[in-house]
């Protein structure tokens, strides 16, 4: 069965430092992977996706993610964190990537806290 | 506002009442997904609909929950005879197509509280 794991409940980073939010996945076939961010009392905002091609995917707000097939990982990264990046981050995998339909399977989320 | 619109944002019901949650997808989107988020947890898939059709309801509880997406109007998630355990945030998402590479765009959710 497809699954997503975010091993860290919380990540603390100082402003200006690089940040990494980890995600590993388990899926049969080729994975379609997504990162979303959620601010308090809001819905999820799409950041970036990996479908195929380059392993390094660039997304919104300076975020990027690196797909590593051998490690089945899709870690979210940013070279220099901002206080405004503090939010809840979700990794997701498409359940049926090869088909014409399929819901998203989400990790439990990682709370990112960026301190000034 | 061309985004996914959900209403109401907050809904309070007493045990045994019915809850109706509405979702208008982004303009041009005909695929709608409903998810439930419990505190401190990720989103759990409930149901996937296209216009007038339920495509996948594998995440829906077998009783009391139903969903529709009529030809005209918003998608509705209906919960009958609500219980305390139904308290959660319910999110709707839409996409242009059901293809695997299409991101889903989310509304701000309806926070359901059961007294």
mmCIF file of C-alpha atoms in Angstrom:
data_model
loop_
_atom_site.group_PDB
_atom_site.id
_atom_site.type_symbol
_atom_site.label_atom_id
_atom_site.label_comp_id
_atom_site.label_asym_id
_atom_site.label_seq_id
_atom_site.Cartn_x
_atom_site.Cartn_y
_atom_site.Cartn_z
ATOM 1 C CA UNK A 1 0.000 0.000 0.000
ATOM 2 C CA UNK A 2 1.119 3.515 -0.733
ATOM 3 C CA UNK A 3 2.288 5.601 2.208
ATOM 4 C CA UNK A 4 4.155 8.754 3.121
ATOM 5 C CA UNK A 5 6.303 9.316 6.199
ATOM 6 C CA UNK A 6 7.452 12.602 7.641
ATOM 7 C CA UNK A 7 9.783 11.512 10.430
ATOM 8 C CA UNK A 8 10.002 14.864 12.190
ATOM 9 C CA UNK A 9 7.017 16.384 13.980
ATOM 10 C CA UNK A 10 8.837 19.704 14.260
ATOM 11 C CA UNK A 11 11.854 21.384 12.718
ATOM 12 C CA UNK A 12 13.438 24.467 14.289
ATOM 13 C CA UNK A 13 15.674 26.724 12.222
ATOM 14 C CA UNK A 14 17.226 30.127 12.719
ATOM 15 C CA UNK A 15 16.337 32.777 10.175
ATOM 16 C CA UNK A 16 18.850 32.867 7.343
ATOM 17 C CA UNK A 17 19.930 29.270 7.810
ATOM 18 C CA UNK A 18 19.119 26.519 5.335
ATOM 19 C CA UNK A 19 16.163 24.295 6.124
ATOM 20 C CA UNK A 20 15.251 20.717 5.267
ATOM 21 C CA UNK A 21 11.926 19.008 5.885
ATOM 22 C CA UNK A 22 12.139 15.276 5.337
ATOM 23 C CA UNK A 23 9.759 12.970 3.490
ATOM 24 C CA UNK A 24 9.980 9.334 2.477
ATOM 25 C CA UNK A 25 7.421 7.433 0.473
ATOM 26 C CA UNK A 26 6.325 3.960 -0.454
ATOM 27 C CA UNK A 27 4.461 3.456 -3.711
ATOM 28 C CA UNK A 28 4.132 0.829 -6.386
ATOM 29 C CA UNK A 29 5.214 2.136 -9.741
ATOM 30 C CA UNK A 30 6.486 5.626 -10.428
ATOM 31 C CA UNK A 31 5.649 8.152 -7.731
ATOM 32 C CA UNK A 32 3.939 11.474 -8.237
ATOM 33 C CA UNK A 33 5.024 13.567 -5.243
ATOM 34 C CA UNK A 34 3.801 16.892 -3.897
ATOM 35 C CA UNK A 35 4.594 19.367 -1.138
ATOM 36 C CA UNK A 36 1.954 21.607 0.415
ATOM 37 C CA UNK A 37 2.125 24.268 3.125
ATOM 38 C CA UNK A 38 -0.648 25.078 5.588
ATOM 39 C CA UNK A 39 -0.894 28.305 7.578
ATOM 40 C CA UNK A 40 -3.118 28.456 10.678
ATOM 41 C CA UNK A 41 -6.834 28.189 9.922
ATOM 42 C CA UNK A 42 -6.178 28.006 6.198
ATOM 43 C CA UNK A 43 -6.262 25.351 3.532
ATOM 44 C CA UNK A 44 -3.239 23.738 1.930
ATOM 45 C CA UNK A 45 -1.241 25.701 -0.597
ATOM 46 C CA UNK A 46 0.573 23.849 -3.372
ATOM 47 C CA UNK A 47 4.360 24.384 -3.312
ATOM 48 C CA UNK A 48 5.815 22.008 -5.869
ATOM 49 C CA UNK A 49 5.546 18.599 -7.473
ATOM 50 C CA UNK A 50 7.714 15.868 -8.935
ATOM 51 C CA UNK A 51 6.325 13.915 -11.849
ATOM 52 C CA UNK A 52 9.328 13.007 -13.953
ATOM 53 C CA UNK A 53 12.572 14.522 -15.210
ATOM 54 C CA UNK A 54 15.103 16.437 -13.137
ATOM 55 C CA UNK A 55 15.474 15.212 -9.596
ATOM 56 C CA UNK A 56 15.677 18.768 -8.256
ATOM 57 C CA UNK A 57 12.317 20.473 -8.462
ATOM 58 C CA UNK A 58 11.901 24.205 -7.863
ATOM 59 C CA UNK A 59 8.672 25.593 -6.468
ATOM 60 C CA UNK A 60 7.022 28.609 -4.907
ATOM 61 C CA UNK A 61 8.584 31.001 -2.347
ATOM 62 C CA UNK A 62 12.133 29.797 -2.984
ATOM 63 C CA UNK A 63 11.455 26.207 -1.966
ATOM 64 C CA UNK A 64 12.867 23.221 -3.799
ATOM 65 C CA UNK A 65 12.758 19.479 -3.323
ATOM 66 C CA UNK A 66 15.096 16.697 -4.270
ATOM 67 C CA UNK A 67 13.752 13.382 -5.503
ATOM 68 C CA UNK A 68 15.943 10.417 -4.612
ATOM 69 C CA UNK A 69 14.670 7.178 -6.046
ATOM 70 C CA UNK A 70 17.177 4.894 -4.336
ATOM 71 C CA UNK A 71 16.330 6.336 -0.922
ATOM 72 C CA UNK A 72 12.636 6.788 -1.773
ATOM 73 C CA UNK A 73 12.845 10.322 -0.429
ATOM 74 C CA UNK A 74 11.552 13.720 -1.463
ATOM 75 C CA UNK A 75 12.984 16.215 1.030
ATOM 76 C CA UNK A 76 11.896 19.849 0.944
ATOM 77 C CA UNK A 77 14.671 22.441 1.125
ATOM 78 C CA UNK A 78 15.269 26.155 1.170
ATOM 79 C CA UNK A 79 18.704 27.790 1.196
ATOM 80 C CA UNK A 80 17.779 30.630 3.557
ATOM 81 C CA UNK A 81 14.786 30.392 5.892
ATOM 82 C CA UNK A 82 12.450 33.290 6.660
ATOM 83 C CA UNK A 83 10.344 33.789 9.780
ATOM 84 C CA UNK A 84 7.320 33.876 7.477
ATOM 85 C CA UNK A 85 8.103 30.295 6.393
ATOM 86 C CA UNK A 86 6.885 29.101 9.805
ATOM 87 C CA UNK A 87 3.937 26.833 9.046
ATOM 88 C CA UNK A 88 2.858 23.208 8.736
ATOM 89 C CA UNK A 89 4.308 21.330 5.770
ATOM 90 C CA UNK A 90 2.768 18.244 4.195
ATOM 91 C CA UNK A 91 4.291 15.784 1.786
ATOM 92 C CA UNK A 92 1.869 13.802 -0.385
ATOM 93 C CA UNK A 93 1.972 11.021 -2.938
ATOM 94 C CA UNK A 94 -0.576 10.301 -5.608
ATOM 95 C CA UNK A 95 -2.197 6.975 -4.922
ATOM 96 C CA UNK A 96 -2.647 5.901 -8.498
ATOM 97 C CA UNK A 97 -0.077 7.802 -10.529
ATOM 98 C CA UNK A 98 -0.312 5.636 -13.610
ATOM 99 C CA UNK A 99 -4.047 5.837 -13.830
ATOM 100 C CA UNK A 100 -6.459 8.570 -14.669
ATOM 101 C CA UNK A 101 -7.590 9.207 -11.137
ATOM 102 C CA UNK A 102 -6.335 9.056 -7.641
ATOM 103 C CA UNK A 103 -6.502 10.852 -4.386
ATOM 104 C CA UNK A 104 -3.516 12.161 -2.482
ATOM 105 C CA UNK A 105 -2.041 10.318 0.479
ATOM 106 C CA UNK A 106 -0.593 12.749 2.990
ATOM 107 C CA UNK A 107 2.078 12.505 5.624
ATOM 108 C CA UNK A 108 1.241 13.650 9.135
ATOM 109 C CA UNK A 109 2.895 16.986 8.596
ATOM 110 C CA UNK A 110 5.971 18.738 9.944
ATOM 111 C CA UNK A 111 5.736 21.968 11.869
ATOM 112 C CA UNK A 112 8.473 24.359 10.776
ATOM 113 C CA UNK A 113 9.441 27.072 13.223
ATOM 114 C CA UNK A 114 11.868 29.760 12.044
ATOM 115 C CA UNK A 115 13.205 31.992 14.797
ATOM 116 C CA UNK A 116 14.592 35.488 14.182
ATOM 117 C CA UNK B 1 -11.748 35.116 -6.201
ATOM 118 C CA UNK B 2 -11.021 32.214 -8.517
ATOM 119 C CA UNK B 3 -9.950 29.821 -5.775
ATOM 120 C CA UNK B 4 -11.785 26.921 -4.180
ATOM 121 C CA UNK B 5 -14.579 28.297 -2.010
ATOM 122 C CA UNK B 6 -15.894 26.461 1.010
ATOM 123 C CA UNK B 7 -18.717 27.496 3.263
ATOM 124 C CA UNK B 8 -19.401 27.833 6.012
ATOM 125 C CA UNK B 9 -15.926 28.357 7.474
ATOM 126 C CA UNK B 10 -17.156 27.289 10.893
ATOM 127 C CA UNK B 11 -20.147 25.122 11.689
ATOM 128 C CA UNK B 12 -21.463 24.157 15.095
ATOM 129 C CA UNK B 13 -23.970 21.342 15.473
ATOM 130 C CA UNK B 14 -25.461 19.411 18.351
ATOM 131 C CA UNK B 15 -25.267 15.636 18.450
ATOM 132 C CA UNK B 16 -27.927 14.124 16.220
ATOM 133 C CA UNK B 17 -28.253 17.108 13.869
ATOM 134 C CA UNK B 18 -27.241 17.206 10.227
ATOM 135 C CA UNK B 19 -24.228 19.042 8.849
ATOM 136 C CA UNK B 20 -23.977 20.260 5.247
ATOM 137 C CA UNK B 21 -20.656 21.441 3.920
ATOM 138 C CA UNK B 22 -20.404 23.182 0.552
ATOM 139 C CA UNK B 23 -17.567 23.440 -1.922
ATOM 140 C CA UNK B 24 -17.350 25.409 -5.159
ATOM 141 C CA UNK B 25 -14.310 24.300 -7.180
ATOM 142 C CA UNK B 26 -11.977 26.592 -9.022
ATOM 143 C CA UNK B 27 -13.341 27.905 -12.287
ATOM 144 C CA UNK B 28 -12.874 25.328 -15.008
ATOM 145 C CA UNK B 29 -12.283 22.449 -12.573
ATOM 146 C CA UNK B 30 -14.626 19.500 -12.738
ATOM 147 C CA UNK B 31 -12.892 17.162 -10.276
ATOM 148 C CA UNK B 32 -13.565 17.535 -6.561
ATOM 149 C CA UNK B 33 -11.994 15.773 -3.589
ATOM 150 C CA UNK B 34 -13.025 15.865 0.073
ATOM 151 C CA UNK B 35 -10.535 15.320 2.900
ATOM 152 C CA UNK B 36 -10.849 15.309 6.685
ATOM 153 C CA UNK B 37 -8.180 16.618 9.033
ATOM 154 C CA UNK B 38 -8.137 15.716 12.697
ATOM 155 C CA UNK B 39 -6.035 17.786 15.139
ATOM 156 C CA UNK B 40 -2.306 17.132 14.849
ATOM 157 C CA UNK B 41 -2.841 14.826 11.875
ATOM 158 C CA UNK B 42 -2.566 14.961 8.133
ATOM 159 C CA UNK B 43 -5.441 14.944 5.735
ATOM 160 C CA UNK B 44 -7.348 11.727 5.112
ATOM 161 C CA UNK B 45 -9.070 11.177 1.790
ATOM 162 C CA UNK B 46 -12.821 10.729 1.890
ATOM 163 C CA UNK B 47 -14.343 10.927 -1.575
ATOM 164 C CA UNK B 48 -13.573 11.903 -5.172
ATOM 165 C CA UNK B 49 -16.307 13.203 -7.480
ATOM 166 C CA UNK B 50 -16.772 14.485 -10.969
ATOM 167 C CA UNK B 51 -19.889 16.231 -12.127
ATOM 168 C CA UNK B 52 -22.851 14.022 -11.188
ATOM 169 C CA UNK B 53 -20.597 11.013 -10.511
ATOM 170 C CA UNK B 54 -18.878 9.540 -7.496
ATOM 171 C CA UNK B 55 -15.566 8.151 -8.717
ATOM 172 C CA UNK B 56 -14.045 6.886 -5.474
ATOM 173 C CA UNK B 57 -15.673 6.852 -2.051
ATOM 174 C CA UNK B 58 -13.295 4.414 -0.421
ATOM 175 C CA UNK B 59 -12.494 6.859 2.376
ATOM 176 C CA UNK B 60 -16.063 7.623 3.342
ATOM 177 C CA UNK B 61 -17.542 6.089 6.472
ATOM 178 C CA UNK B 62 -20.190 3.575 5.491
ATOM 179 C CA UNK B 63 -22.965 5.239 7.447
ATOM 180 C CA UNK B 64 -24.206 8.803 7.903
ATOM 181 C CA UNK B 65 -21.852 10.360 5.328
ATOM 182 C CA UNK B 66 -22.748 11.162 1.734
ATOM 183 C CA UNK B 67 -21.450 13.437 -1.004
ATOM 184 C CA UNK B 68 -22.725 14.812 -4.267
ATOM 185 C CA UNK B 69 -21.548 17.082 -7.048
ATOM 186 C CA UNK B 70 -24.582 18.035 -9.137
ATOM 187 C CA UNK B 71 -24.541 19.324 -12.661
ATOM 188 C CA UNK B 72 -25.262 22.790 -11.364
ATOM 189 C CA UNK B 73 -24.089 24.177 -8.046
ATOM 190 C CA UNK B 74 -21.488 23.270 -5.467
ATOM 191 C CA UNK B 75 -20.394 19.910 -4.196
ATOM 192 C CA UNK B 76 -22.048 18.979 -0.895
ATOM 193 C CA UNK B 77 -20.682 16.797 1.881
ATOM 194 C CA UNK B 78 -23.525 15.747 4.140
ATOM 195 C CA UNK B 79 -23.184 14.234 7.585
ATOM 196 C CA UNK B 80 -26.366 12.955 9.193
ATOM 197 C CA UNK B 81 -26.890 12.437 12.927
ATOM 198 C CA UNK B 82 -23.536 13.931 13.827
ATOM 199 C CA UNK B 83 -21.517 12.585 16.755
ATOM 200 C CA UNK B 84 -18.647 14.120 18.739
ATOM 201 C CA UNK B 85 -16.108 12.172 16.701
ATOM 202 C CA UNK B 86 -17.157 14.027 13.553
ATOM 203 C CA UNK B 87 -15.523 17.192 14.900
ATOM 204 C CA UNK B 88 -12.735 17.998 12.452
ATOM 205 C CA UNK B 89 -11.689 20.290 9.656
ATOM 206 C CA UNK B 90 -13.096 19.246 6.300
ATOM 207 C CA UNK B 91 -11.234 20.347 3.210
ATOM 208 C CA UNK B 92 -12.313 20.348 -0.375
ATOM 209 C CA UNK B 93 -9.863 20.325 -3.271
ATOM 210 C CA UNK B 94 -10.357 20.584 -6.999
ATOM 211 C CA UNK B 95 -8.314 19.865 -10.085
ATOM 212 C CA UNK B 96 -8.673 20.505 -13.786
ATOM 213 C CA UNK B 97 -8.507 16.813 -14.588
ATOM 214 C CA UNK B 98 -8.024 13.581 -12.707
ATOM 215 C CA UNK B 99 -4.608 12.996 -14.213
ATOM 216 C CA UNK B 100 -1.837 12.053 -11.831
ATOM 217 C CA UNK B 101 0.339 15.086 -12.553
ATOM 218 C CA UNK B 102 -2.349 17.644 -11.746
ATOM 219 C CA UNK B 103 -1.973 19.359 -8.370
ATOM 220 C CA UNK B 104 -5.069 19.675 -6.266
ATOM 221 C CA UNK B 105 -6.030 23.147 -5.122
ATOM 222 C CA UNK B 106 -7.532 23.415 -1.654
ATOM 223 C CA UNK B 107 -10.151 25.587 -0.052
ATOM 224 C CA UNK B 108 -9.736 27.035 3.446
ATOM 225 C CA UNK B 109 -11.876 24.326 4.957
ATOM 226 C CA UNK B 110 -14.942 24.041 7.163
ATOM 227 C CA UNK B 111 -14.282 23.538 10.841
ATOM 228 C CA UNK B 112 -17.055 21.411 12.257
ATOM 229 C CA UNK B 113 -17.637 21.387 16.000
ATOM 230 C CA UNK B 114 -20.106 19.032 17.617
ATOM 231 C CA UNK B 115 -21.523 19.993 20.998
#
